Short mmCIF file of C-alpha atoms in Angstrom, two decimals:
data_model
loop_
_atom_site.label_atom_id
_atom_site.label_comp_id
_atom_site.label_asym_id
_atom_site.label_seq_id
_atom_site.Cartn_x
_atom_site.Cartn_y
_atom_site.Cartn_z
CA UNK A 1277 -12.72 15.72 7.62
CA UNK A 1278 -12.94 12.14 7.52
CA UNK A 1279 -10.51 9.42 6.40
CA UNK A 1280 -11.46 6.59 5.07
CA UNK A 1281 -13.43 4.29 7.65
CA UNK A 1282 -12.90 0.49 7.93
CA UNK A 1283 -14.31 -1.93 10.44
CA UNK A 1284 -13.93 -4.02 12.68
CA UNK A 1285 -10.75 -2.81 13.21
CA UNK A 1286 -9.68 -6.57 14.65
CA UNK A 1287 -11.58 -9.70 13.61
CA UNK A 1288 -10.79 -13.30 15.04
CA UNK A 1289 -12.80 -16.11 13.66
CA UNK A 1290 -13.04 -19.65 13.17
CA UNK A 1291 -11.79 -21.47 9.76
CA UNK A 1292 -14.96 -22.08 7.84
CA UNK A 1293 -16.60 -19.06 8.99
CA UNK A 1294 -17.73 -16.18 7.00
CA UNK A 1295 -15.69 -12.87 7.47
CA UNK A 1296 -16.91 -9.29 5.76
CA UNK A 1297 -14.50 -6.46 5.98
CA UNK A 1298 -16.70 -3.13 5.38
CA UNK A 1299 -14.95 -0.16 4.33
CA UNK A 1300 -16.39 3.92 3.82
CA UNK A 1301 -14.39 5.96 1.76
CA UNK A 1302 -13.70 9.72 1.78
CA UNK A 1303 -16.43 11.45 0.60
CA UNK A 1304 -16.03 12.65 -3.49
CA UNK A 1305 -13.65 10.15 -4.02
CA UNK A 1306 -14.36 7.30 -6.92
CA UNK A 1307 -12.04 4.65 -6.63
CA UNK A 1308 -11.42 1.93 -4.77
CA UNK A 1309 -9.23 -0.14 -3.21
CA UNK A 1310 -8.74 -3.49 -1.00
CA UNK A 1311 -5.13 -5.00 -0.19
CA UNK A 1312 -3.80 -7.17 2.05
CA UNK A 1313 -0.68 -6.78 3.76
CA UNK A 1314 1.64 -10.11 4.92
CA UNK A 1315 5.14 -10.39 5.93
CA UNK A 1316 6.03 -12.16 2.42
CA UNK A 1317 4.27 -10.63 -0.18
CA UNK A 1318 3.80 -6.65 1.17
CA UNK A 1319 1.12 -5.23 0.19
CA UNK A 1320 -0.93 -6.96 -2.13
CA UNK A 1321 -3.82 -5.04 -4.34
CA UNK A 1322 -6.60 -7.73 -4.25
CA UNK A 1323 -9.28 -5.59 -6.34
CA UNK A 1324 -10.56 -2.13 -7.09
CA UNK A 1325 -13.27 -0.17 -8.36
CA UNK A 1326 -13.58 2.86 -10.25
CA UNK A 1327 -17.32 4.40 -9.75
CA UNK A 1328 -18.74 1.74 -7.86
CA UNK A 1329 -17.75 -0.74 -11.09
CA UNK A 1330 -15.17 -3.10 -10.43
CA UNK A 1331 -11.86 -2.71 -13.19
CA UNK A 1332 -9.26 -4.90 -11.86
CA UNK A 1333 -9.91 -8.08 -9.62
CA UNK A 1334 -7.10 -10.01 -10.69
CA UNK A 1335 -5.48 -9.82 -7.18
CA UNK A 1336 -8.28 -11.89 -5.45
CA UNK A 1337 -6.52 -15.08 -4.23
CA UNK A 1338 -9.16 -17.18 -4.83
CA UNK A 1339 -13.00 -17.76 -5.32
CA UNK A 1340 -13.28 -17.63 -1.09
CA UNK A 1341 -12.81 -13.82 -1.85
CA UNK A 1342 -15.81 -11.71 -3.37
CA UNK A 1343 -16.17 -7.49 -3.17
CA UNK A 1344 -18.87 -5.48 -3.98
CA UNK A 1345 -19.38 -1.96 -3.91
CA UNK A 1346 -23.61 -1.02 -4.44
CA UNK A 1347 -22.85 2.77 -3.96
CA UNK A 1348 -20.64 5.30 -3.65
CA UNK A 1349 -19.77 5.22 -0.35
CA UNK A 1350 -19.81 1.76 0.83
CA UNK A 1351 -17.65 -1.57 -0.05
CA UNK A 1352 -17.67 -4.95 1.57
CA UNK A 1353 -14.52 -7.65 0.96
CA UNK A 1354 -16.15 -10.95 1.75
CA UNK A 1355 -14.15 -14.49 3.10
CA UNK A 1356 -15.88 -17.82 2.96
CA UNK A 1357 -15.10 -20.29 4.02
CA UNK A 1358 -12.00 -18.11 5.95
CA UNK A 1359 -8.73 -20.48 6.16
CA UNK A 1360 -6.36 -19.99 8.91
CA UNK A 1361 -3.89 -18.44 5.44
CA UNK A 1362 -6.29 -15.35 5.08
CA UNK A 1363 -5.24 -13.91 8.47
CA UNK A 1364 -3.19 -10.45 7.59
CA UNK A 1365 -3.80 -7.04 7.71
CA UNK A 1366 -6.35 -5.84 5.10
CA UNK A 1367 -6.63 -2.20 3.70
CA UNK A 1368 -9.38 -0.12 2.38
CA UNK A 1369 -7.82 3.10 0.07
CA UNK A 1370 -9.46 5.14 -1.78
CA UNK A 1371 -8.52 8.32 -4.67
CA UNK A 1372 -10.17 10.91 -6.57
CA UNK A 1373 -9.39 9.32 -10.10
CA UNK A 1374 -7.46 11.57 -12.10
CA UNK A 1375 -4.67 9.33 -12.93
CA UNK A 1376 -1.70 8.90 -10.54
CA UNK A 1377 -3.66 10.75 -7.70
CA UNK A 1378 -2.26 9.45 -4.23
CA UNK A 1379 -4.23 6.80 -2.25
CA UNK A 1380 -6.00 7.64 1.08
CA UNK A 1381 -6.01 4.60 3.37
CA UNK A 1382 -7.80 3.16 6.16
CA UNK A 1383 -6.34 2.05 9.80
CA UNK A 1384 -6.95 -1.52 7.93
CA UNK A 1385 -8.78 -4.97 9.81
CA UNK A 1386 -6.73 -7.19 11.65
CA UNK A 1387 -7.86 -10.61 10.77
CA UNK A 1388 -7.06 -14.05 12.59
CA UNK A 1389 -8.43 -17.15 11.25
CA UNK A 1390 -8.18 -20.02 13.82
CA UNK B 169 6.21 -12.68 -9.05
CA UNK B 170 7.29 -9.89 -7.03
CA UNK B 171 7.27 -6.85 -9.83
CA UNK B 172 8.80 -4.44 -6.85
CA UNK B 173 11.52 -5.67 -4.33
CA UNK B 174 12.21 -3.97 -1.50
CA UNK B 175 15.40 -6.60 -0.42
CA UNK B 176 16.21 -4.80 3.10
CA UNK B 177 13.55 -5.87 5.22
CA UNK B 178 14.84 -3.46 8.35
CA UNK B 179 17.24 -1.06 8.72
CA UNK B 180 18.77 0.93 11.76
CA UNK B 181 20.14 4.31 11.79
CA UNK B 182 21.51 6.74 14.37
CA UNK B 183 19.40 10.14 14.83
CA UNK B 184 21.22 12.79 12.58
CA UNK B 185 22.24 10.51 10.42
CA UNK B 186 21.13 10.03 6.76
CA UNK B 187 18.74 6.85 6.14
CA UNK B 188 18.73 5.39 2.88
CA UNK B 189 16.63 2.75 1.40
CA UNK B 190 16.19 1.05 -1.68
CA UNK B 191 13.70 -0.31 -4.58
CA UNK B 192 14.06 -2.40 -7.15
CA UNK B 193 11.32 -3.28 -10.51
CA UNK B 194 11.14 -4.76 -13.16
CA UNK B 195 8.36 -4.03 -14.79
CA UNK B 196 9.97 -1.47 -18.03
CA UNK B 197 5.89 -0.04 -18.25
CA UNK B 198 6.30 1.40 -14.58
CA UNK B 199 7.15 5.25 -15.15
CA UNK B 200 5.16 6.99 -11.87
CA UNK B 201 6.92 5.95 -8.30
CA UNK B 202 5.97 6.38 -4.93
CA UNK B 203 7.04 6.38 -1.24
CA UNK B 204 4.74 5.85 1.54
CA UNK B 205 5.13 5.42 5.39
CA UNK B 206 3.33 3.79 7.29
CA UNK B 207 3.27 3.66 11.68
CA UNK B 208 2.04 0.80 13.62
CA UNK B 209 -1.75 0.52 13.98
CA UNK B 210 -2.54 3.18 11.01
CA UNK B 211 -2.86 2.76 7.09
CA UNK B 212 0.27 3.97 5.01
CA UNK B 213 0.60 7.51 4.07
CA UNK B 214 1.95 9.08 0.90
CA UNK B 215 4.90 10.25 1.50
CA UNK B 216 6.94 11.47 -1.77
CA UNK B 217 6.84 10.69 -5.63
CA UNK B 218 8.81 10.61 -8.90
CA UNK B 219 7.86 10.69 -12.05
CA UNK B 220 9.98 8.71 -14.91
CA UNK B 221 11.18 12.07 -17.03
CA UNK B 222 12.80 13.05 -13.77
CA UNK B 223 15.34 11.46 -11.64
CA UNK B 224 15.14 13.37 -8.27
CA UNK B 225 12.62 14.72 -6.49
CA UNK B 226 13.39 16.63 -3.37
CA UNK B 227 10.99 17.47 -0.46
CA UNK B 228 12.18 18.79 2.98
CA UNK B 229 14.11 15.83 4.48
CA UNK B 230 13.03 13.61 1.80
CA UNK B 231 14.86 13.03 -1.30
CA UNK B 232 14.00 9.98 -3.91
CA UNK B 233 16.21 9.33 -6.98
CA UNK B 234 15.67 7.12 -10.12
CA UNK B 235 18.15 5.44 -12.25
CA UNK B 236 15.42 4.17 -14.73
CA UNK B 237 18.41 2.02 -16.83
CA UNK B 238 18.69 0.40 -13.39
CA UNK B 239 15.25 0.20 -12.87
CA UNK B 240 16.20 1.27 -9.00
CA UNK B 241 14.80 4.11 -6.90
CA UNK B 242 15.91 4.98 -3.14
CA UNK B 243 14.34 7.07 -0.84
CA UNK B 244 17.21 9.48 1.19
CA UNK B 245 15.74 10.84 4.58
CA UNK B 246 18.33 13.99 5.96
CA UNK B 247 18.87 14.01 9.01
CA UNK B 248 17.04 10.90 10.44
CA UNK B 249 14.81 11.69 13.17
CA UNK B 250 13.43 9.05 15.92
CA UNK B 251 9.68 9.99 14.56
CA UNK B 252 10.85 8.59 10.92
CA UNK B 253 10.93 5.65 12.75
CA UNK B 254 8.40 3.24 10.50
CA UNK B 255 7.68 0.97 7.69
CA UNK B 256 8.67 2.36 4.31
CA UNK B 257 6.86 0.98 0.87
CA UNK B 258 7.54 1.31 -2.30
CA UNK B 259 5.02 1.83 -4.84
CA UNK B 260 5.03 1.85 -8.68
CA UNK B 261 2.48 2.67 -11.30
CA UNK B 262 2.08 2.96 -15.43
CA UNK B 263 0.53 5.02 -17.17
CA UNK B 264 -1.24 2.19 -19.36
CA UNK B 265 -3.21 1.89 -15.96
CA UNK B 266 -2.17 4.82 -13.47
CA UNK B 267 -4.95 4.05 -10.50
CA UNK B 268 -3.07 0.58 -9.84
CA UNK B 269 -0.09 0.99 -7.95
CA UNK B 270 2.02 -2.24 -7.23
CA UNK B 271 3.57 -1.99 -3.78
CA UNK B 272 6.71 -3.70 -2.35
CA UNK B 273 7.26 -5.37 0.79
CA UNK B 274 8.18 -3.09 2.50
CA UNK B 275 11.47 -1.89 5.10
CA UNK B 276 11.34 -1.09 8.65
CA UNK B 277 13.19 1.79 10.31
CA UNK B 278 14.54 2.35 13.21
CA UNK B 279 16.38 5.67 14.05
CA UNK B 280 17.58 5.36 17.44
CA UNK B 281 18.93 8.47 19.82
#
């Protein structure tokens, strides 16, 4: 059975450069989520979606950021221009929406902006 | 603003011994609480919950407690074992909007031999 699938797994770029972070979740289940995870701020919800809609992007640092999610079982989290700031660890999770039900995550995407 | 404080950023404790860490909110609306653990290299995993008309909930090793008048929650792990050995969040959620769970920063630890 299948967790929830991110890649790459570890990303190094250039600042300026575009970055997408894909993410699969677990099959049935229809929400959501990307964080990112730094040293001074934890783990930070950036957006999520509940049936492919997005409910809740108030997390997204900036206009640089952008997610989609065209189906079920596919989201991208889009950088650009990536600044040397946006490196951290970023996590894909995803729950059956019920209210309260836990969160499955991914192994996450180690990005490093130059 | 940082709605959910998690002040110890590490914490070492002997094997056998009984590991305690803490969480502090502020947000009054936050009434569902979570743990989760999370190892080097892999995504956090749930680990134990609370909800706000209790204020314990015990599983195995695991114990969490709530004192909701001081908006504080601590995770109790008995005995400590060298494979608890990990980052610890703390999550919190309300019911107004129960998917979105606000995490802390986060404490590291370390149960050595």
């Amino acid at each position: 059975d299948a967790g929830v699938i991110q890649s790459p797994r570890h990303e190094v770029t250039e600042m300026g450069q575009e970055v997408t972070l894909r993410c699969k979740p677990i099959s049935g289940h229809n929400s959501l989520f990307w964080y990112r995870q730094t040293m001074m701020r934890g783990l930070e919800l950036l957006i999520y979606f509940n049936n492919n809609v997005p409910i809740d992007d108030s997390g997204m640092p900036e206009d640089r950021f952008s997610a989609k999610m065209p189906n079920a079982s596919f989201s991208t989290l889009k950088i650009q221009p990536s600044e040397p700031r946006d490196s951290a660890v970023y996590f894909c999770a995803s729950s059956f929406y019920r209210g309260g039900e836990t969160q499955y995550f991914g192994p996450g995407t180690r990005l490093l902006v130059l | 603003d940082q709605q959910v404080k998690q002040n110890s950023p590490s914490l070492s404790v002997q094997e056998g011994r009984i590991s305690i860490l803490n969480c502090d909110y502020t947000n009054s609306m936050f009434d569902y609480f979570l743990w989760y653990k999370k190892y080097p290299a892999e995504g956090p995993t749930f680990l134990i919950s609370i909800s706000s008309i209790k204020d314990k909930n015990e599983d195995g090793r695991f114990t969490v407690f709530l004192n909701k008048s001081a908006k504080h929650l601590s995770l109790h792990i008995v005995p400590s074992q060298p494979g608890d050995s990990a980052v610890y969040f703390c999550a919190a959620s309300a019911s107004t909007d129960t998917d979105k769970l606000i995490f802390g920063t986060g404490t590291r630890l370390q149960v050595f031999p």
